[in-house]
XYZ file of C-alpha atoms in Angstrom:
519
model
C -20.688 9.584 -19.204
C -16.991 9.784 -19.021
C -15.494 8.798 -15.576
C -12.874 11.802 -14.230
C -9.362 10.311 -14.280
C -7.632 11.218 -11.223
C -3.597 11.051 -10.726
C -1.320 11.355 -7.682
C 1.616 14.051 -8.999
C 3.224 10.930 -10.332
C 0.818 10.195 -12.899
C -0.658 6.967 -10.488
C -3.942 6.756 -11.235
C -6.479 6.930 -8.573
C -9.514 4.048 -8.375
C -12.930 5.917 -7.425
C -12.965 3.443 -4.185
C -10.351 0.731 -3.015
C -11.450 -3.004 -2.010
C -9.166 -5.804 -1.184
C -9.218 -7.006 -4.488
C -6.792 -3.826 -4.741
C -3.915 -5.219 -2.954
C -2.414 -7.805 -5.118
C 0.606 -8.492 -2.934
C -0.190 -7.446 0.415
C 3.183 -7.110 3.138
C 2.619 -9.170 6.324
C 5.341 -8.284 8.085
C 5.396 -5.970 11.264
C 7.247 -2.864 11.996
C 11.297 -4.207 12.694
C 11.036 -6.648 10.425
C 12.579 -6.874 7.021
C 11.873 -5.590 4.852
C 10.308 -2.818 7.211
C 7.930 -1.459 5.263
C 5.636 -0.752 8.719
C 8.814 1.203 10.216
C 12.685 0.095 11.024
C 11.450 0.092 15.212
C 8.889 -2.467 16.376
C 7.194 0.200 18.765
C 7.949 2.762 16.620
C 6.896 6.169 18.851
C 5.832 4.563 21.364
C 9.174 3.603 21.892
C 10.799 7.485 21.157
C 9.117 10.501 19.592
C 11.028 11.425 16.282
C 13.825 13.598 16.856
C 12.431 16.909 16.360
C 15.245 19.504 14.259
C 14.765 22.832 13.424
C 16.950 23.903 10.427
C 19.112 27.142 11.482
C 21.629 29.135 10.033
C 22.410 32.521 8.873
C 25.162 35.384 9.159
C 27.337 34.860 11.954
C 28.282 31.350 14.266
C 27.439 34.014 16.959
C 23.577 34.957 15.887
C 23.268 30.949 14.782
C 24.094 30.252 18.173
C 22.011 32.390 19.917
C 19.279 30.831 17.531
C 20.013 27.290 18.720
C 19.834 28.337 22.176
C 16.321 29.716 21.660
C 15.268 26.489 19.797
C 16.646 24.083 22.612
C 14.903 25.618 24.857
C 11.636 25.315 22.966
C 11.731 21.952 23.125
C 14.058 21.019 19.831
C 16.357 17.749 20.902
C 18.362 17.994 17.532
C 20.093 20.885 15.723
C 20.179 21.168 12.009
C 22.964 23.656 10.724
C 22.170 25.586 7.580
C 25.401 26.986 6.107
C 25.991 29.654 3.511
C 26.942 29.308 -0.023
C 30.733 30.303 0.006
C 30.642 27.531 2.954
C 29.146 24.942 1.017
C 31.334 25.803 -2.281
C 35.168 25.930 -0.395
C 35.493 29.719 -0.549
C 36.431 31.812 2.742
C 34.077 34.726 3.387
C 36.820 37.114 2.341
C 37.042 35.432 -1.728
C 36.140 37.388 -4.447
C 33.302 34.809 -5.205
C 31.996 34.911 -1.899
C 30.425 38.717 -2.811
C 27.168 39.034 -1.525
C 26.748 35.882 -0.407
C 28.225 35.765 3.134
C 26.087 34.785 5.652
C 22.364 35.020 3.507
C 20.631 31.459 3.373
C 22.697 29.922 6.185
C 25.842 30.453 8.483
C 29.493 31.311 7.408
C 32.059 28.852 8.744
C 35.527 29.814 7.515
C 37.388 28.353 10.496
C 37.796 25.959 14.107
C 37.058 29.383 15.334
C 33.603 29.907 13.674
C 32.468 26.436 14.845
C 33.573 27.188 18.572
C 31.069 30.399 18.374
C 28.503 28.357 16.762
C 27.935 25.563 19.672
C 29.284 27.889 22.434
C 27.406 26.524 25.555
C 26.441 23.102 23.820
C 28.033 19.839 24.859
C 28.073 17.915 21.524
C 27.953 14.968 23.354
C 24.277 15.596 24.528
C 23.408 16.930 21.533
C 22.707 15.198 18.063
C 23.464 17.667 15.051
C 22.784 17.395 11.641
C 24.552 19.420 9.240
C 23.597 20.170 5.577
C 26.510 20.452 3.666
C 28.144 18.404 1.056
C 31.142 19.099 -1.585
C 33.256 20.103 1.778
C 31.456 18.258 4.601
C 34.575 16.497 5.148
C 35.825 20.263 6.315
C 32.984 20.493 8.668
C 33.129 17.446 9.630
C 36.607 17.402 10.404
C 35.392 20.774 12.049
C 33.073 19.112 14.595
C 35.277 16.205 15.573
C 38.217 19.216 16.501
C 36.088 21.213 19.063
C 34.410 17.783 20.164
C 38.409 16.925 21.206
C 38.827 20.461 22.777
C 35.545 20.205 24.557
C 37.091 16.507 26.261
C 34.593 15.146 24.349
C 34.466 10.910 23.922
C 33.985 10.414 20.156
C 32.611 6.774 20.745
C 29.520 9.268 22.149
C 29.292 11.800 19.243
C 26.210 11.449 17.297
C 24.762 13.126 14.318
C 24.859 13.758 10.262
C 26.770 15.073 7.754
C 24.602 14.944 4.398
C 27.383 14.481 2.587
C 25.684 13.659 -0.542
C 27.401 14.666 -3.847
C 25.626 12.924 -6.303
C 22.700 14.394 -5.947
C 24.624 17.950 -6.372
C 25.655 16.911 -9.950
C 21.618 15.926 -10.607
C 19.880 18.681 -9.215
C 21.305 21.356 -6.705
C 24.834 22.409 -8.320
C 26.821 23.034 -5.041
C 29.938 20.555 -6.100
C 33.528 21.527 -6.349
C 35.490 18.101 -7.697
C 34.833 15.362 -10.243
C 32.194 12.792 -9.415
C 35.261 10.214 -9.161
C 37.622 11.982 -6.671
C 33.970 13.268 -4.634
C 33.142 9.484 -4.182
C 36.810 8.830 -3.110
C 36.450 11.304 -0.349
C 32.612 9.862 0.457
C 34.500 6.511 1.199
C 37.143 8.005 2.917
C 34.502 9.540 5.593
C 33.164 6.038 5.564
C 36.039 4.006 6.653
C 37.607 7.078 9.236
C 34.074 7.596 10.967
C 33.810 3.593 11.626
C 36.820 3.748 13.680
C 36.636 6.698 15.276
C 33.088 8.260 15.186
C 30.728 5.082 15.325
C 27.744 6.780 15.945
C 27.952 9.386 13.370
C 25.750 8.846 10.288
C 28.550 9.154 7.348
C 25.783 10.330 4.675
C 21.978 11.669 4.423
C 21.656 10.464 0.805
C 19.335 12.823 -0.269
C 16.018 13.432 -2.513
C 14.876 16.212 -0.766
C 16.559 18.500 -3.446
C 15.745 16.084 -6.323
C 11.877 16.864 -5.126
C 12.417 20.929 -4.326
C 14.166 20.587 -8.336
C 10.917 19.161 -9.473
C 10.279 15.673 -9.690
C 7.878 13.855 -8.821
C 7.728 11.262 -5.398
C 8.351 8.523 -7.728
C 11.256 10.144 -9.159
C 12.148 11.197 -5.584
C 13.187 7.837 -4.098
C 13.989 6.111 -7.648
C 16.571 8.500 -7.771
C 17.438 8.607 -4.070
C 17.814 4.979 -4.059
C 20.160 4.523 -7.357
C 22.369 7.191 -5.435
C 22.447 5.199 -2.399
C 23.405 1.880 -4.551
C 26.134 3.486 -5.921
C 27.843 4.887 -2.518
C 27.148 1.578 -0.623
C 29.041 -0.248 -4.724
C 32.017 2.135 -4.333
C 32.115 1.731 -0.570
C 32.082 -2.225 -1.092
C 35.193 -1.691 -3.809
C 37.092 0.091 -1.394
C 37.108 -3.083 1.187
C 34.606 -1.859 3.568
C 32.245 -4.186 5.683
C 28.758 -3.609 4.345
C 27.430 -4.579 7.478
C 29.582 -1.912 9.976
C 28.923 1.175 7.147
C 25.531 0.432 6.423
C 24.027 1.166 9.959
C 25.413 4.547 9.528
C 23.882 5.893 6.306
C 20.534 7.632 6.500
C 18.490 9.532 3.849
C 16.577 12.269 3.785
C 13.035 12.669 2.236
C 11.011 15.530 1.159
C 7.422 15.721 2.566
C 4.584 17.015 0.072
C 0.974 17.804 0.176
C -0.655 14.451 -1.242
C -0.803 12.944 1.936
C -1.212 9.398 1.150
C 0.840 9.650 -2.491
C 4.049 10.483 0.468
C 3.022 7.869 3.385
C 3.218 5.095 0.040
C 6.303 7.177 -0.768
C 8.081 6.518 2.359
C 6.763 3.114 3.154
C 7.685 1.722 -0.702
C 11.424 3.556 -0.022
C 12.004 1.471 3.131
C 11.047 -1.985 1.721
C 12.907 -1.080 -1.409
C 16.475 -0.405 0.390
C 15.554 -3.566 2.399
C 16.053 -5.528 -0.947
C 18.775 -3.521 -2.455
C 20.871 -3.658 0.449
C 19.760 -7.798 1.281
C 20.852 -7.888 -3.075
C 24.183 -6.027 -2.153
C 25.411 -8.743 0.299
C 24.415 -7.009 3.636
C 23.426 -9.806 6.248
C 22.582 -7.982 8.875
C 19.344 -6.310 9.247
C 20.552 -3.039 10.980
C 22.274 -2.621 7.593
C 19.162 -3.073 5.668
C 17.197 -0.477 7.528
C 16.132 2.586 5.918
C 16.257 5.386 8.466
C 15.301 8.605 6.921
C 15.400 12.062 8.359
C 12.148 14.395 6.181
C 11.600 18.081 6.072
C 8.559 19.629 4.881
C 8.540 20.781 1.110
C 10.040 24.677 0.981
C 9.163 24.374 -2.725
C 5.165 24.159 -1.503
C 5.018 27.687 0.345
C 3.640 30.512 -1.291
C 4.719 33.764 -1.073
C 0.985 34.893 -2.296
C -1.150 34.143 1.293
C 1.531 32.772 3.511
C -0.516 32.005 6.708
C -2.108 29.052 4.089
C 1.542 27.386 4.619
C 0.821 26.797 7.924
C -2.026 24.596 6.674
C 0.556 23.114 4.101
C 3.350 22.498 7.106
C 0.581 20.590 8.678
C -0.297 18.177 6.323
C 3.071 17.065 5.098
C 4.055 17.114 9.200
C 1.191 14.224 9.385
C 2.651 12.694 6.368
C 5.865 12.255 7.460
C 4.695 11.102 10.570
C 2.288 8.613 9.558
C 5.129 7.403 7.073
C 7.561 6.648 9.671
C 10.057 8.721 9.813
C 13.138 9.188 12.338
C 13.509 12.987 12.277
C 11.727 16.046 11.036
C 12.338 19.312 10.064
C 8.850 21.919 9.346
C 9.602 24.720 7.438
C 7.956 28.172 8.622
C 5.342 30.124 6.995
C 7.753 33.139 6.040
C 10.004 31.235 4.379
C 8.812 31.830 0.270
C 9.770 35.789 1.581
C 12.598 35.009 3.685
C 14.686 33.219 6.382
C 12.526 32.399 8.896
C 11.542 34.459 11.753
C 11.479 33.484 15.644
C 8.010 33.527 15.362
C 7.845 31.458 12.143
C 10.354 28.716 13.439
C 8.466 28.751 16.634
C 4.661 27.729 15.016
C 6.944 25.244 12.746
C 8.326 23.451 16.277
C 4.703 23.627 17.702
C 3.369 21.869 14.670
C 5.489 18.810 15.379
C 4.571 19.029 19.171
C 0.926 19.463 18.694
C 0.517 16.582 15.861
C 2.533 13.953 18.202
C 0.846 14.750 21.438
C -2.885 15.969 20.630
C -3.202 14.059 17.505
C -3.146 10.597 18.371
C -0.931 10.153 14.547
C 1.837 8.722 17.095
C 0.072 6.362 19.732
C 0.551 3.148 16.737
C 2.755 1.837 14.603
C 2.084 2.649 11.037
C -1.804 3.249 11.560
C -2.128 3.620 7.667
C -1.542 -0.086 7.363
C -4.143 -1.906 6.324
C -5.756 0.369 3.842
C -6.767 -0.656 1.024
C -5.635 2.599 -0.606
C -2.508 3.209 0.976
C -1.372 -0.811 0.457
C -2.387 -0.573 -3.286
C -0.655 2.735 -2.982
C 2.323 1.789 -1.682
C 3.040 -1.209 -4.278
C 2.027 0.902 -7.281
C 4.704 3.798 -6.091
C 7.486 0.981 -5.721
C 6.701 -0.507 -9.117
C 6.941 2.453 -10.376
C 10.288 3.272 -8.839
C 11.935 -0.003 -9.818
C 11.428 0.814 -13.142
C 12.788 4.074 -13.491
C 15.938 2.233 -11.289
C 15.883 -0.163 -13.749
C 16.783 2.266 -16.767
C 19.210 3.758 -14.358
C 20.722 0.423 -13.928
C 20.748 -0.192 -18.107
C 22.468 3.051 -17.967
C 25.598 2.162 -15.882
C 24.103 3.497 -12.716
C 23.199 7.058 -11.149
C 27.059 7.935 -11.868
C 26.703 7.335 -15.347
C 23.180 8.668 -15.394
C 24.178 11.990 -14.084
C 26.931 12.069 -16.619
C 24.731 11.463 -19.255
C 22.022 13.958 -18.078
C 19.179 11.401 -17.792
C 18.204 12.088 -14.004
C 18.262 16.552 -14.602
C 16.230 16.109 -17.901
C 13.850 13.950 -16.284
C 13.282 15.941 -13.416
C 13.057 18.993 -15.591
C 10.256 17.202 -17.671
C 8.250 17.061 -14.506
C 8.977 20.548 -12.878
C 7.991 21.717 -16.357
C 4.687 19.234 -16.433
C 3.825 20.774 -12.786
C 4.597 24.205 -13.623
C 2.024 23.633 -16.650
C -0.731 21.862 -14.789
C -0.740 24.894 -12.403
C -0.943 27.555 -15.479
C -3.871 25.940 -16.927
C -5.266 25.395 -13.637
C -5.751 21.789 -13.833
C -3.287 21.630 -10.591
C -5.262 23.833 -8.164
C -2.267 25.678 -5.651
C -4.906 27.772 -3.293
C -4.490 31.324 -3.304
C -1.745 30.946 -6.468
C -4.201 30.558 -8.964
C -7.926 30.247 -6.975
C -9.198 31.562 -4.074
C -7.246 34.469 -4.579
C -7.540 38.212 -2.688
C -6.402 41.178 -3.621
C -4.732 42.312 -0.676
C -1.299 42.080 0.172
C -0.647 40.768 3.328
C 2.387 42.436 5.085
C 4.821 39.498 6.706
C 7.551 41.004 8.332
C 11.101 39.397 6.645
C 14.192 38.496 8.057
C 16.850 39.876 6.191
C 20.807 39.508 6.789
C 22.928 42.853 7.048
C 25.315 42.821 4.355
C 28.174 43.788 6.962
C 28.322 40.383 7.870
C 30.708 40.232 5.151
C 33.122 42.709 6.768
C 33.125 41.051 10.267
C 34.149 37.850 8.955
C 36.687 38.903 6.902
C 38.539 40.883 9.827
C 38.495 37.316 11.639
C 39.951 35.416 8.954
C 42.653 38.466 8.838
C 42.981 38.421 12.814
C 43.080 34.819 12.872
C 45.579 34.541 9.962
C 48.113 37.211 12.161
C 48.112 35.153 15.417
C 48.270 31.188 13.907
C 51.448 29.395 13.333
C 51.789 29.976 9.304
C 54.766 27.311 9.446
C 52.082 24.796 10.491
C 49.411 25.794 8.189
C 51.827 25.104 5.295
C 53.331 21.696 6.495
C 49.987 20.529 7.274
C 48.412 21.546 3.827
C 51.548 19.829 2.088
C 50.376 16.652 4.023
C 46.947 16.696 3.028
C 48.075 16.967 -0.564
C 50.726 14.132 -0.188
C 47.361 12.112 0.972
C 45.227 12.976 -1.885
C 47.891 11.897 -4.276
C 48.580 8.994 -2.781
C 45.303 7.652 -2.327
C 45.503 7.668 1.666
C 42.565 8.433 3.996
C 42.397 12.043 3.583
C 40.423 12.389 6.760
C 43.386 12.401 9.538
C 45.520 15.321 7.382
C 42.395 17.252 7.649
C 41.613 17.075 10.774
C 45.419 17.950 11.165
C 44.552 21.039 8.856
C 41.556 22.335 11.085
C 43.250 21.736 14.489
C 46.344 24.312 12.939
C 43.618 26.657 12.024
C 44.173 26.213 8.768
C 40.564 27.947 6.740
C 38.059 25.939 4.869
C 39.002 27.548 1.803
C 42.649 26.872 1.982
C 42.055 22.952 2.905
C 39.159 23.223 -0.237
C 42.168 24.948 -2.443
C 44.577 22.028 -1.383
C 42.204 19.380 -2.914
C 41.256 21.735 -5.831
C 44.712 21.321 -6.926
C 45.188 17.746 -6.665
C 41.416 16.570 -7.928
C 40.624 20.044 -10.173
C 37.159 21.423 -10.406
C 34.260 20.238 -12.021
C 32.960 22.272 -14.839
């Protein structure tokens, strides 16, 4: 009789039972310790929870704030800023191309003004905040360090994230303005300004959370991640920069699925990998060899068909994350294949965290995975797998070249497609998608953003256009672009830019016209 072949979602075949004949090169080492495949902390959380974030954002910095409010007091000890399209593309709310758009999957930021409504009543130096935002998170960065300054603020104190991650734009998201080239020059440039001046800020959260929500596979997840990271820390290293200061201050971000082990292997193969590409690079110190990765749970997973099951789903790839190691978390709620999340959705998301680390036990030791024969064999078969697909990357001329040449979107576009397949034929069961269905529809109440959101913010960036100092907007803007061209840090000039209330589009506009758009 014919044995049934079973696969992980990255084609790993799965033994019928696991001995220790399985684990052919088995990792000794303990949690701190390179390569730090048990965790990048010896005591892990026992030492400190994760930092539990709730991703917010949507219409106005005045609603997002009252939102982050509500969350902090819940129990949330990091803020994660969702922003909206014309924000994360360097067009003001009142653009032509910003139509429809203003305010829908995250907040509008079109000024220093904006960003004091959002944190109004929030020390940023208590808080940590992560913000999700790449071809212009220099703006918002530049943003945050402004009303840090006019809140007295010590910048050695700041902490947080900017993802910052542009590469991964060009592969699989889409939200880029420049040229890979002139993109990386600005990457560096927040590199080399925040180890100065903000050395606690993480400077990037390379991510493969949108490689995985494009459609690849968890294999394809960190292969990818990882070539990305390689090439920031290579062009980082050509600039001059000490691979030891800027390495501490890069972090990643993960996507959590539902194959619970194939993602603890995921994450514990991703750490050891880095270990050796960064040890490879020239880093000597260990801080700089440390992956630290921040996970949310996979939005691509929810299903708009039964969407109390994503609960369920929320749950597993919580426990995942968790018993993969990772420093911060983000669940997605229920609601959120229909719409922006509720209060009520975001609130069951925040008590999933809570409940699995202090009723589940998942926290009380390091790595408790370790040591199974599965999740060891597991583990090595998901990083060979990785290092090869990093090796054609290499052969290629790196992720740069392999964006350029469209070998990272077709290959993740092969495996969306595979997936999409599996689930049409109903070898891939998704429950209540395509089993286990019922007929009735279950009535979720949305969360849906009033399209005069639009209006407001277009009467502030009129009102605050009438009262600035135009004379100062232009001379600063005419420094920025003296930067660009001559290959200065770009990061004081816009800093200079946001503090004379200069918008995010006209600072985007300024670099448009040195750098041009890519097409």
């Amino acid at each position: 009789m014919e044995q049934n072949i079973v696969k992980t979602d990255s084609g790993i075949e799965i033994k019928e039972c696991y001995t220790s004949e399985n684990i052919t090169a088995a990792d000794q080492s303990n949690a701190g310790e390179f390569p730090f495949t048990r965790g990048v902390q010896s005591s892990m959380y026992r030492g400190k929870l994760w930092t539990m974030r709730q991703y917010a954002g949507f219409s106005t910095a005045e609603e997002s704030n009252k939102r982050y409010h509500y969350l902090l007091n819940q129990g949330v000890n990091g803020l994660s800023v969702a922003f909206d399209l014309p924000t994360q593309i360097g067009y003001d709310s009142d653009h032509a191309l910003s139509d429809g758009e203003v305010g829908k999957v995250g907040v509008a930021i079109d000024s220093l003004e904006d960003m004091e409504k959002l944190f109004e009543g929030i020390a940023l130096e208590k808080v940590s905040t992560s913000m999700t935002i790449n071809a212009t998170g220099f703006i918002l960065l530049a943003f945050y360090v402004a009303l840090a300054k006019k809140q007295g603020a010590d910048l050695q104190k700041i902490s947080g994230t900017i993802q910052n991650d542009i590469l991964k734009e060009y592969a699989a998201r889409g939200t880029y303005i420049y040229p890979p080239q002139p993109s990386m020059r600005i990457i560096t440039d927040i590199f080399e300004w925040c180890s100065q001046e903000l050395p606690k800020w993480n400077t990037i959260s390379i991510s493969g959370y949108h490689i995985r929500e494009a459609g690849s596979t968890a294999v394809q997840e960190i292969a990818f991640t990882l070539s990305n990271g390689k090439a920031y820390v290579q062009a980082a290293l050509a600039k001059g920069l000490d691979i030891n200061v800027f390495g501490k201050r890069l972090s990643f971000f993960f996507n959590a699925h539902n194959n619970l082990f194939e993602e603890v292997a995921k994450f514990r193969a991703a750490r050891r990998m880095w270990a050796n590409i960064m040890k490879e690079l020239g880093a000597t110190d260990e801080k700089s060899m440390m992956l630290r990765f921040h996970t949310q749970t996979g939005g691509s997973t929810l299903t708009a068909q039964q969407p109390l099951n994503n609960v369920s789903r929320v749950t597993i790839q919580t426990l995942a994350a968790v018993l993969g190691g990772t420093q911060s978390l983000h669940t997605n709620g229920y609601d959120e294949a229909l719409s922006l999340p509720t209060e009520e959705a975001a609130t069951i998301a925040l008590r999933t965290q809570q409940i699995v680390a202090f009723e589940s036990g998942a926290a009380d030791t390091v790595d408790p995975l370790a040591g199974s024969y599965f999740v060891e064999s597991l583990t090595n078969d998901v990083e060979a797998a990785a290092w090869k697909l990093m090796e054609t990357i290499d052969a290629l001329g790196g992720s740069v070249a392999a964006i350029e040449s469209g070998f990272m979107q077709d290959e993740i576009a092969r495996s969306a497609y595979e997936y999409q397949k599996q689930i049409e034929n109903n070898s891939k069961i998704i429950v209540g998608v395509n089993t286990f269905q019922i007929q009735k529809n279950e009535r979720i109440p949305g969360f849906k953003i009033d399209d005069s959101i639009q209006k407001m913010q277009c009467e502030k960036i009129a009102l605050l256009k009438s009262k600035r100092d135009n004379n100062a907007v232009v001379v600063s803007l005419e420094q920025l672009t003296k930067a660009a061209n001559a290959q200065d840090n770009i990061m004081p000039a816009v800093i200079q830019c946001v503090e004379n209330l200069c918008t995010l589009g006209e600072i985007a506009d300024a670099l448009r016209n040195v750098f041009g758009e890519y097409k």
